[in-house]
Amino acid sequence: MNGRILHVVGTRPNFVKAAPVVAALRAAGCEQVLVHTGQHYDERMSDVFFRQLGLPEPDTDLGVGSGSHARQTADLLVALEAELTARAPALTVVYGDVNSTLAAALVAAKLGIPVAHVEAGLRSFDMAMPEEVNRRLVDQLAELLLATSPEAVGHLAREGVDPGRVHFVGNPMIDTLLTHLDRLDPAAARTACGLPERYGVVTLHRPANVDDPEAARTAARALAESAAHLDLAVPLHPRGAAALRAAGLADAPGVHLLEPLGYVEFMSLVRGAAAVITDSGGVQEETTVLGVPCLTLRTTTERPVTVTHGTNRLVTAAELAPALHKVLNGSAPAPAEAPPLWDGRSGPRIARVLTHWLESHD
């Protein structure tokens, strides 16, 4: 088998998804290149994840940083074109639905380099979400579509994607969680963050919740009301930190604002939480496997399997505090059987798909 595989990652969810794939391909003896776009560039959002997840040092760090969607994507396109032209991989692997994912897929397609999309087929059907735009476009460009759930396979079929390009492989983010499960120490994380024995975890960063000042104030009020029922640890994502602070969240009793946490520290808090409030797709998945009640502050989810097979529930800001009260009083649903193929072996499955494709295209 010949051919270099080039992975493009840019944000902390990308790192978590890529780690088991990179490890499985390394075990298979594949030549790999890891390109970090620097979309998440803070040490606490990037470097610590590489260390904790066992990812190799990136071969290239493009250092693109933040900016508007247009400027960030434009900078990514220019930097990635030079990188992919110089590296000339046989296959480019992209993860999730962030701007780095879209830019890499577009550049590779223009250069005639086949693309594999890990986490293909997820749909929220809300085109106001930048991530929905990204994931739909990437799936149109990808040669290999690696799906995490049966409904994702169904979405791709309805969109007319050739079934031969679609592979149901399970969820590599869950591989990472199960690999590190024994390292997750809720008591130590709780103590380090100065939290009481019973607490909740909050993570908000979606544009619909933090970009508009009024939306941020609405979210902050809902969290303040919720903190009357349960102390809330809020590791601030750089994307929403200023907006939530400006909305007065820091002044709410029972709210503990924290700096961004590493993977092990954050997942330790989540594992020990009485409930989690989020707008993150990955956190919906992780709480599903951990059996932690999750209230998702969104009207749609591209991961409905976390509702049907997990403890996730979609809520509005007005519903948040009453829903949390119900969870804390024992009305949270028991987790169903884990979603299919969320078994910790997705990385090797993906590696087999990729290596088979390379062998067939020698």
mmCIF file of C-alpha atoms in Angstrom:
data_model
loop_
_atom_site.group_PDB
_atom_site.id
_atom_site.type_symbol
_atom_site.label_atom_id
_atom_site.label_comp_id
_atom_site.label_asym_id
_atom_site.label_seq_id
_atom_site.Cartn_x
_atom_site.Cartn_y
_atom_site.Cartn_z
ATOM 1 C CA MET A 1 0.000 0.000 0.000
ATOM 2 C CA ASN A 2 1.378 3.380 -1.034
ATOM 3 C CA GLY A 3 0.121 6.834 -0.304
ATOM 4 C CA ARG A 4 0.372 9.407 2.404
ATOM 5 C CA ILE A 5 -2.690 10.251 4.498
ATOM 6 C CA LEU A 6 -2.978 13.878 5.557
ATOM 7 C CA HIS A 7 -5.219 14.755 8.506
ATOM 8 C CA VAL A 8 -6.526 18.305 8.951
ATOM 9 C CA VAL A 9 -7.590 19.342 12.460
ATOM 10 C CA GLY A 10 -8.337 22.764 13.835
ATOM 11 C CA THR A 11 -10.460 22.632 17.007
ATOM 12 C CA ARG A 12 -10.638 20.604 20.193
ATOM 13 C CA PRO A 13 -13.515 18.372 18.949
ATOM 14 C CA ASN A 14 -11.376 17.591 15.884
ATOM 15 C CA PHE A 15 -8.505 16.511 18.126
ATOM 16 C CA VAL A 16 -10.741 14.167 20.124
ATOM 17 C CA LYS A 17 -12.111 12.551 16.952
ATOM 18 C CA ALA A 18 -8.757 12.295 15.197
ATOM 19 C CA ALA A 19 -6.761 10.703 18.035
ATOM 20 C CA PRO A 20 -8.086 7.123 17.657
ATOM 21 C CA VAL A 21 -7.910 7.311 13.849
ATOM 22 C CA VAL A 22 -4.291 8.475 13.864
ATOM 23 C CA ALA A 23 -3.397 5.768 16.403
ATOM 24 C CA ALA A 24 -5.067 2.994 14.371
ATOM 25 C CA LEU A 25 -3.392 4.082 11.145
ATOM 26 C CA ARG A 26 -0.042 4.269 12.934
ATOM 27 C CA ALA A 27 -0.549 0.674 14.076
ATOM 28 C CA ALA A 28 -1.281 -0.272 10.455
ATOM 29 C CA GLY A 29 2.014 1.234 9.347
ATOM 30 C CA CYS A 30 0.545 4.093 7.312
ATOM 31 C CA GLU A 31 2.496 7.201 6.430
ATOM 32 C CA GLN A 32 0.661 10.134 7.966
ATOM 33 C CA VAL A 33 0.889 13.907 8.130
ATOM 34 C CA LEU A 34 -0.980 15.933 10.759
ATOM 35 C CA VAL A 35 -1.835 19.531 9.884
ATOM 36 C CA HIS A 36 -3.187 21.785 12.626
ATOM 37 C CA THR A 37 -4.846 24.890 11.218
ATOM 38 C CA GLY A 38 -4.714 26.740 14.532
ATOM 39 C CA GLN A 39 -8.429 27.560 14.491
ATOM 40 C CA HIS A 40 -8.256 26.848 18.242
ATOM 41 C CA TYR A 41 -4.893 28.297 19.159
ATOM 42 C CA ASP A 42 -5.029 28.920 22.924
ATOM 43 C CA GLU A 43 -2.736 26.503 24.790
ATOM 44 C CA ARG A 44 -5.680 25.341 26.892
ATOM 45 C CA MET A 45 -7.744 24.709 23.763
ATOM 46 C CA SER A 46 -5.017 23.073 21.696
ATOM 47 C CA ASP A 47 -1.610 22.038 23.058
ATOM 48 C CA VAL A 48 -2.971 20.373 26.187
ATOM 49 C CA PHE A 49 -5.293 18.242 24.065
ATOM 50 C CA PHE A 50 -2.438 16.954 21.944
ATOM 51 C CA ARG A 51 -0.522 15.990 25.075
ATOM 52 C CA GLN A 52 -3.424 14.345 26.879
ATOM 53 C CA LEU A 53 -4.776 12.470 23.863
ATOM 54 C CA GLY A 54 -1.433 11.122 22.709
ATOM 55 C CA LEU A 55 -1.612 12.898 19.352
ATOM 56 C CA PRO A 56 1.772 13.440 17.710
ATOM 57 C CA GLU A 57 3.081 16.957 17.370
ATOM 58 C CA PRO A 58 1.553 18.470 14.228
ATOM 59 C CA ASP A 59 3.812 18.346 11.201
ATOM 60 C CA THR A 60 2.530 21.822 10.415
ATOM 61 C CA ASP A 61 0.725 24.422 12.515
ATOM 62 C CA LEU A 62 -0.787 27.006 10.202
ATOM 63 C CA GLY A 63 -1.675 29.379 13.059
ATOM 64 C CA VAL A 64 -4.716 30.803 11.292
ATOM 65 C CA GLY A 65 -6.505 31.871 14.481
ATOM 66 C CA SER A 66 -9.924 33.435 14.829
ATOM 67 C CA GLY A 67 -11.896 35.923 12.751
ATOM 68 C CA SER A 68 -15.202 36.271 10.953
ATOM 69 C CA HIS A 69 -16.399 33.218 9.029
ATOM 70 C CA ALA A 70 -15.380 34.803 5.726
ATOM 71 C CA ARG A 71 -11.929 35.982 6.819
ATOM 72 C CA GLN A 72 -11.096 32.810 8.726
ATOM 73 C CA THR A 73 -12.209 30.572 5.858
ATOM 74 C CA ALA A 74 -10.303 32.676 3.332
ATOM 75 C CA ASP A 75 -7.120 32.481 5.408
ATOM 76 C CA LEU A 76 -7.596 28.728 5.760
ATOM 77 C CA LEU A 77 -8.050 28.270 2.014
ATOM 78 C CA VAL A 78 -4.821 30.090 1.207
ATOM 79 C CA ALA A 79 -2.749 28.321 3.857
ATOM 80 C CA LEU A 80 -4.151 24.869 3.153
ATOM 81 C CA GLU A 81 -3.684 25.168 -0.597
ATOM 82 C CA ALA A 82 0.035 25.710 -0.104
ATOM 83 C CA GLU A 83 0.245 22.872 2.425
ATOM 84 C CA LEU A 84 -1.631 20.287 0.371
ATOM 85 C CA THR A 85 0.237 21.249 -2.790
ATOM 86 C CA ALA A 86 3.571 20.753 -1.030
ATOM 87 C CA ARG A 87 2.574 17.517 0.735
ATOM 88 C CA ALA A 88 0.692 15.911 -2.204
ATOM 89 C CA PRO A 89 -1.172 13.335 -0.085
ATOM 90 C CA ALA A 90 -3.039 10.397 -1.572
ATOM 91 C CA LEU A 91 -5.964 11.111 0.745
ATOM 92 C CA THR A 92 -7.006 14.016 2.971
ATOM 93 C CA VAL A 93 -9.017 13.227 6.128
ATOM 94 C CA VAL A 94 -11.226 15.900 7.670
ATOM 95 C CA TYR A 95 -13.265 15.802 10.874
ATOM 96 C CA GLY A 96 -16.588 17.235 11.973
ATOM 97 C CA ASP A 97 -18.085 20.486 10.709
ATOM 98 C CA VAL A 98 -15.876 23.463 11.565
ATOM 99 C CA ASN A 99 -14.452 26.011 9.134
ATOM 100 C CA SER A 100 -11.152 24.105 8.949
ATOM 101 C CA THR A 101 -13.103 21.046 7.803
ATOM 102 C CA LEU A 102 -14.830 22.910 4.982
ATOM 103 C CA ALA A 103 -11.703 24.731 3.851
ATOM 104 C CA ALA A 104 -9.623 21.553 3.721
ATOM 105 C CA ALA A 105 -12.293 19.667 1.791
ATOM 106 C CA LEU A 106 -12.687 22.488 -0.723
ATOM 107 C CA VAL A 107 -8.953 22.899 -1.272
ATOM 108 C CA ALA A 108 -8.421 19.148 -1.647
ATOM 109 C CA ALA A 109 -11.305 18.827 -4.106
ATOM 110 C CA LYS A 110 -9.940 21.694 -6.231
ATOM 111 C CA LEU A 111 -6.510 20.031 -6.243
ATOM 112 C CA GLY A 112 -7.948 16.640 -7.195
ATOM 113 C CA ILE A 113 -7.047 15.055 -3.839
ATOM 114 C CA PRO A 114 -9.722 12.641 -2.526
ATOM 115 C CA VAL A 115 -11.334 13.536 0.810
ATOM 116 C CA ALA A 116 -12.538 11.284 3.644
ATOM 117 C CA HIS A 117 -15.050 12.921 6.005
ATOM 118 C CA VAL A 118 -15.200 11.546 9.524
ATOM 119 C CA GLU A 119 -18.653 12.264 11.011
ATOM 120 C CA ALA A 120 -20.433 12.470 7.663
ATOM 121 C CA GLY A 121 -24.203 12.644 7.305
ATOM 122 C CA LEU A 122 -25.151 14.541 10.462
ATOM 123 C CA ARG A 123 -28.000 16.974 9.829
ATOM 124 C CA SER A 124 -29.764 19.494 12.062
ATOM 125 C CA PHE A 125 -31.824 20.831 9.104
ATOM 126 C CA ASP A 126 -31.131 24.324 10.439
ATOM 127 C CA MET A 127 -29.255 26.265 7.779
ATOM 128 C CA ALA A 128 -28.852 29.180 10.185
ATOM 129 C CA MET A 129 -26.137 27.070 11.859
ATOM 130 C CA PRO A 130 -22.737 27.652 10.207
ATOM 131 C CA GLU A 131 -21.878 24.049 11.054
ATOM 132 C CA GLU A 132 -24.841 22.769 9.050
ATOM 133 C CA VAL A 133 -23.640 24.658 5.997
ATOM 134 C CA ASN A 134 -20.161 23.224 6.455
ATOM 135 C CA ARG A 135 -21.187 19.606 6.935
ATOM 136 C CA ARG A 136 -23.548 19.592 3.933
ATOM 137 C CA LEU A 137 -20.907 21.032 1.618
ATOM 138 C CA VAL A 138 -18.160 18.716 2.860
ATOM 139 C CA ASP A 139 -20.353 15.668 2.273
ATOM 140 C CA GLN A 140 -20.866 16.772 -1.335
ATOM 141 C CA LEU A 141 -17.101 16.954 -1.830
ATOM 142 C CA ALA A 142 -16.013 13.786 -0.009
ATOM 143 C CA GLU A 143 -15.007 10.549 -1.692
ATOM 144 C CA LEU A 144 -15.367 8.548 1.534
ATOM 145 C CA LEU A 145 -18.163 9.355 3.988
ATOM 146 C CA LEU A 146 -17.610 7.852 7.438
ATOM 147 C CA ALA A 147 -20.850 7.946 9.423
ATOM 148 C CA THR A 148 -21.257 7.748 13.194
ATOM 149 C CA SER A 149 -24.940 6.736 13.360
ATOM 150 C CA PRO A 150 -27.598 4.938 11.295
ATOM 151 C CA GLU A 151 -29.648 8.095 10.726
ATOM 152 C CA ALA A 152 -26.567 9.776 9.229
ATOM 153 C CA VAL A 153 -26.389 6.949 6.672
ATOM 154 C CA GLY A 154 -30.064 7.542 5.934
ATOM 155 C CA HIS A 155 -29.571 11.270 5.384
ATOM 156 C CA LEU A 156 -26.804 10.596 2.863
ATOM 157 C CA ALA A 157 -28.947 8.051 1.027
ATOM 158 C CA ARG A 158 -31.813 10.536 0.733
ATOM 159 C CA GLU A 159 -29.379 13.104 -0.660
ATOM 160 C CA GLY A 160 -28.388 10.706 -3.422
ATOM 161 C CA VAL A 161 -24.892 9.854 -2.241
ATOM 162 C CA ASP A 162 -23.512 6.661 -3.798
ATOM 163 C CA PRO A 163 -23.901 3.991 -1.076
ATOM 164 C CA GLY A 164 -20.499 2.582 -2.018
ATOM 165 C CA ARG A 165 -18.885 5.742 -0.659
ATOM 166 C CA VAL A 166 -20.694 5.575 2.705
ATOM 167 C CA HIS A 167 -19.316 3.550 5.621
ATOM 168 C CA PHE A 168 -21.011 3.200 9.008
ATOM 169 C CA VAL A 169 -18.052 3.101 11.401
ATOM 170 C CA GLY A 170 -19.346 4.333 14.769
ATOM 171 C CA ASN A 171 -18.089 7.289 16.756
ATOM 172 C CA PRO A 172 -14.336 7.892 17.254
ATOM 173 C CA MET A 173 -15.077 10.542 19.901
ATOM 174 C CA ILE A 174 -16.406 7.704 22.045
ATOM 175 C CA ASP A 175 -13.197 5.720 21.414
ATOM 176 C CA THR A 176 -11.315 8.571 23.057
ATOM 177 C CA LEU A 177 -13.731 8.743 25.975
ATOM 178 C CA LEU A 178 -13.553 5.011 26.682
ATOM 179 C CA THR A 179 -9.757 4.977 26.289
ATOM 180 C CA HIS A 180 -9.369 7.646 28.968
ATOM 181 C CA LEU A 181 -12.262 6.634 31.216
ATOM 182 C CA ASP A 182 -9.998 5.312 33.989
ATOM 183 C CA ARG A 183 -8.191 8.682 34.092
ATOM 184 C CA LEU A 184 -11.377 10.638 34.760
ATOM 185 C CA ASP A 185 -11.463 11.624 38.439
ATOM 186 C CA PRO A 186 -14.560 13.702 39.262
ATOM 187 C CA ALA A 187 -13.600 14.243 42.904
ATOM 188 C CA ALA A 188 -10.185 15.654 42.032
ATOM 189 C CA ALA A 189 -11.600 17.882 39.302
ATOM 190 C CA ARG A 190 -14.385 19.126 41.571
ATOM 191 C CA THR A 191 -11.918 19.989 44.314
ATOM 192 C CA ALA A 192 -9.552 21.728 41.892
ATOM 193 C CA CYS A 193 -12.418 23.917 40.659
ATOM 194 C CA GLY A 194 -13.769 24.695 44.135
ATOM 195 C CA LEU A 195 -17.146 23.055 43.525
ATOM 196 C CA PRO A 196 -19.556 21.483 46.014
ATOM 197 C CA GLU A 197 -20.223 17.747 45.905
ATOM 198 C CA ARG A 198 -23.321 18.218 43.747
ATOM 199 C CA TYR A 199 -22.813 20.467 40.734
ATOM 200 C CA GLY A 200 -23.595 20.920 37.059
ATOM 201 C CA VAL A 201 -21.394 21.690 34.056
ATOM 202 C CA VAL A 202 -22.201 24.283 31.387
ATOM 203 C CA THR A 203 -20.616 24.814 27.992
ATOM 204 C CA LEU A 204 -22.044 27.347 25.535
ATOM 205 C CA HIS A 205 -20.429 28.644 22.364
ATOM 206 C CA ARG A 206 -22.903 28.377 19.461
ATOM 207 C CA PRO A 207 -23.562 31.633 17.582
ATOM 208 C CA ALA A 208 -27.289 31.427 18.345
ATOM 209 C CA ASN A 209 -26.519 31.597 22.076
ATOM 210 C CA VAL A 210 -23.534 33.945 22.313
ATOM 211 C CA ASP A 211 -23.057 36.090 19.193
ATOM 212 C CA ASP A 212 -26.003 38.423 19.671
ATOM 213 C CA PRO A 213 -25.881 40.408 22.942
ATOM 214 C CA GLU A 214 -29.589 39.888 23.596
ATOM 215 C CA ALA A 215 -29.257 36.133 23.006
ATOM 216 C CA ALA A 216 -26.304 36.048 25.400
ATOM 217 C CA ARG A 217 -28.347 37.927 28.019
ATOM 218 C CA THR A 218 -31.200 35.447 27.582
ATOM 219 C CA ALA A 219 -28.819 32.515 28.032
ATOM 220 C CA ALA A 220 -27.164 34.161 31.050
ATOM 221 C CA ARG A 221 -30.548 34.766 32.713
ATOM 222 C CA ALA A 222 -31.537 31.140 32.134
ATOM 223 C CA LEU A 223 -28.266 29.947 33.653
ATOM 224 C CA ALA A 224 -28.665 32.272 36.645
ATOM 225 C CA GLU A 225 -32.144 30.866 37.259
ATOM 226 C CA SER A 226 -30.770 27.334 36.919
ATOM 227 C CA ALA A 227 -27.959 28.059 39.391
ATOM 228 C CA ALA A 228 -30.637 28.555 42.048
ATOM 229 C CA HIS A 229 -31.155 24.786 41.838
ATOM 230 C CA LEU A 230 -27.555 23.641 41.328
ATOM 231 C CA ASP A 231 -24.069 25.178 41.425
ATOM 232 C CA LEU A 232 -22.853 25.459 37.839
ATOM 233 C CA ALA A 233 -19.268 25.164 36.625
ATOM 234 C CA VAL A 234 -18.870 27.118 33.378
ATOM 235 C CA PRO A 235 -15.544 26.579 31.569
ATOM 236 C CA LEU A 236 -15.598 29.561 29.213
ATOM 237 C CA HIS A 237 -15.049 28.869 25.543
ATOM 238 C CA PRO A 238 -13.117 31.817 24.039
ATOM 239 C CA ARG A 239 -15.877 32.249 21.473
ATOM 240 C CA GLY A 240 -18.528 33.107 24.059
ATOM 241 C CA ALA A 241 -16.532 34.280 27.066
ATOM 242 C CA ALA A 242 -16.776 38.029 26.498
ATOM 243 C CA ALA A 243 -20.478 37.935 25.622
ATOM 244 C CA LEU A 244 -21.445 35.873 28.659
ATOM 245 C CA ARG A 245 -19.371 38.043 30.984
ATOM 246 C CA ALA A 246 -20.916 41.175 29.492
ATOM 247 C CA ALA A 247 -24.341 39.627 30.065
ATOM 248 C CA GLY A 248 -23.601 39.490 33.799
ATOM 249 C CA LEU A 249 -23.118 35.749 34.194
ATOM 250 C CA ALA A 250 -20.149 36.260 36.530
ATOM 251 C CA ASP A 251 -22.402 37.988 39.071
ATOM 252 C CA ALA A 252 -24.957 35.176 39.357
ATOM 253 C CA PRO A 253 -24.883 33.303 42.692
ATOM 254 C CA GLY A 254 -23.917 29.683 42.261
ATOM 255 C CA VAL A 255 -22.166 30.235 38.917
ATOM 256 C CA HIS A 256 -18.461 29.341 38.844
ATOM 257 C CA LEU A 257 -16.737 30.754 35.757
ATOM 258 C CA LEU A 258 -13.632 28.746 34.831
ATOM 259 C CA GLU A 259 -10.868 29.065 32.283
ATOM 260 C CA PRO A 260 -10.884 26.486 29.451
ATOM 261 C CA LEU A 261 -10.015 23.006 30.709
ATOM 262 C CA GLY A 262 -7.989 20.160 29.228
ATOM 263 C CA TYR A 263 -9.761 17.063 27.993
ATOM 264 C CA VAL A 264 -9.170 14.969 31.115
ATOM 265 C CA GLU A 265 -10.133 17.772 33.490
ATOM 266 C CA PHE A 266 -13.268 18.692 31.580
ATOM 267 C CA MET A 267 -14.484 15.123 31.102
ATOM 268 C CA SER A 268 -13.768 14.400 34.785
ATOM 269 C CA LEU A 269 -16.150 17.226 35.703
ATOM 270 C CA VAL A 270 -18.754 15.953 33.232
ATOM 271 C CA ARG A 271 -18.515 12.402 34.547
ATOM 272 C CA GLY A 272 -19.288 13.555 38.088
ATOM 273 C CA ALA A 273 -21.955 16.130 37.208
ATOM 274 C CA ALA A 274 -25.562 15.888 38.351
ATOM 275 C CA ALA A 275 -26.483 17.449 34.994
ATOM 276 C CA VAL A 276 -24.872 19.108 31.991
ATOM 277 C CA ILE A 277 -26.166 22.142 30.094
ATOM 278 C CA THR A 278 -24.660 22.549 26.641
ATOM 279 C CA ASP A 279 -25.039 23.559 23.023
ATOM 280 C CA SER A 280 -22.133 21.346 21.921
ATOM 281 C CA GLY A 281 -22.660 18.329 19.713
ATOM 282 C CA GLY A 282 -19.790 16.362 21.215
ATOM 283 C CA VAL A 283 -20.945 16.880 24.787
ATOM 284 C CA GLN A 284 -24.354 15.501 23.830
ATOM 285 C CA GLU A 285 -22.571 12.337 22.697
ATOM 286 C CA GLU A 286 -20.259 12.035 25.687
ATOM 287 C CA THR A 287 -23.059 12.451 28.235
ATOM 288 C CA THR A 288 -25.044 9.792 26.362
ATOM 289 C CA VAL A 289 -22.304 7.240 26.997
ATOM 290 C CA LEU A 290 -21.627 8.407 30.549
ATOM 291 C CA GLY A 291 -25.345 8.374 31.444
ATOM 292 C CA VAL A 292 -25.250 11.976 32.671
ATOM 293 C CA PRO A 293 -28.476 13.994 32.187
ATOM 294 C CA CYS A 294 -27.926 16.554 29.421
ATOM 295 C CA LEU A 295 -30.033 19.622 28.630
ATOM 296 C CA THR A 296 -29.162 21.042 25.225
ATOM 297 C CA LEU A 297 -29.922 24.737 24.807
ATOM 298 C CA ARG A 298 -30.927 24.448 21.157
ATOM 299 C CA THR A 299 -34.089 23.900 19.136
ATOM 300 C CA THR A 300 -32.515 21.261 16.884
ATOM 301 C CA THR A 301 -29.787 18.647 17.096
ATOM 302 C CA GLU A 302 -27.837 16.884 14.379
ATOM 303 C CA ARG A 303 -27.385 14.053 16.887
ATOM 304 C CA PRO A 304 -30.927 12.762 17.574
ATOM 305 C CA VAL A 305 -29.438 9.430 18.623
ATOM 306 C CA THR A 306 -28.442 11.187 21.878
ATOM 307 C CA VAL A 307 -32.130 11.788 22.561
ATOM 308 C CA THR A 308 -33.376 8.331 21.545
ATOM 309 C CA HIS A 309 -30.447 6.380 23.024
ATOM 310 C CA GLY A 310 -29.179 8.740 25.715
ATOM 311 C CA THR A 311 -30.151 11.212 28.382
ATOM 312 C CA ASN A 312 -30.221 14.291 26.169
ATOM 313 C CA ARG A 313 -33.172 16.677 25.927
ATOM 314 C CA LEU A 314 -33.556 19.827 23.833
ATOM 315 C CA VAL A 315 -34.737 22.885 25.786
ATOM 316 C CA THR A 316 -35.311 26.581 25.211
ATOM 317 C CA ALA A 317 -33.927 29.201 27.576
ATOM 318 C CA ALA A 318 -37.366 29.541 29.185
ATOM 319 C CA GLU A 319 -37.558 25.787 29.749
ATOM 320 C CA LEU A 320 -34.029 25.377 31.111
ATOM 321 C CA ALA A 321 -34.469 26.028 34.848
ATOM 322 C CA PRO A 322 -37.727 24.005 35.160
ATOM 323 C CA ALA A 323 -36.176 21.144 33.169
ATOM 324 C CA LEU A 324 -33.103 21.146 35.420
ATOM 325 C CA HIS A 325 -35.339 21.117 38.492
ATOM 326 C CA LYS A 326 -37.083 18.009 37.138
ATOM 327 C CA VAL A 327 -33.766 16.302 36.399
ATOM 328 C CA LEU A 328 -32.513 16.960 39.915
ATOM 329 C CA ASN A 329 -35.690 15.547 41.387
ATOM 330 C CA GLY A 330 -35.294 12.237 39.660
ATOM 331 C CA SER A 331 -37.319 12.557 36.489
ATOM 332 C CA ALA A 332 -34.397 12.301 34.069
ATOM 333 C CA PRO A 333 -34.815 9.377 31.644
ATOM 334 C CA ALA A 334 -32.626 6.365 32.146
ATOM 335 C CA PRO A 335 -30.140 5.909 29.300
ATOM 336 C CA ALA A 336 -31.198 3.359 26.717
ATOM 337 C CA GLU A 337 -28.817 0.861 25.178
ATOM 338 C CA ALA A 338 -25.741 2.636 23.808
ATOM 339 C CA PRO A 339 -26.009 3.737 20.174
ATOM 340 C CA PRO A 340 -24.836 1.098 17.696
ATOM 341 C CA LEU A 341 -21.076 0.833 17.172
ATOM 342 C CA TRP A 342 -20.294 3.341 19.932
ATOM 343 C CA ASP A 343 -18.063 0.634 21.340
ATOM 344 C CA GLY A 344 -14.550 2.091 21.356
ATOM 345 C CA ARG A 345 -13.476 0.435 18.086
ATOM 346 C CA SER A 346 -14.330 3.114 15.557
ATOM 347 C CA GLY A 347 -10.707 4.144 15.018
ATOM 348 C CA PRO A 348 -9.690 0.691 13.740
ATOM 349 C CA ARG A 349 -12.832 0.520 11.565
ATOM 350 C CA ILE A 350 -11.986 3.858 9.973
ATOM 351 C CA ALA A 351 -8.376 2.771 9.482
ATOM 352 C CA ARG A 352 -9.555 -0.366 7.654
ATOM 353 C CA VAL A 353 -11.772 1.684 5.333
ATOM 354 C CA LEU A 354 -8.957 4.109 4.551
ATOM 355 C CA THR A 355 -6.261 1.494 4.029
ATOM 356 C CA HIS A 356 -8.556 -0.622 1.832
ATOM 357 C CA TRP A 357 -9.306 2.455 -0.275
ATOM 358 C CA LEU A 358 -5.590 3.216 -0.650
ATOM 359 C CA GLU A 359 -4.828 -0.374 -1.632
ATOM 360 C CA SER A 360 -7.559 -0.337 -4.252
ATOM 361 C CA HIS A 361 -6.247 2.920 -5.709
ATOM 362 C CA ASP A 362 -2.556 2.017 -5.935
#
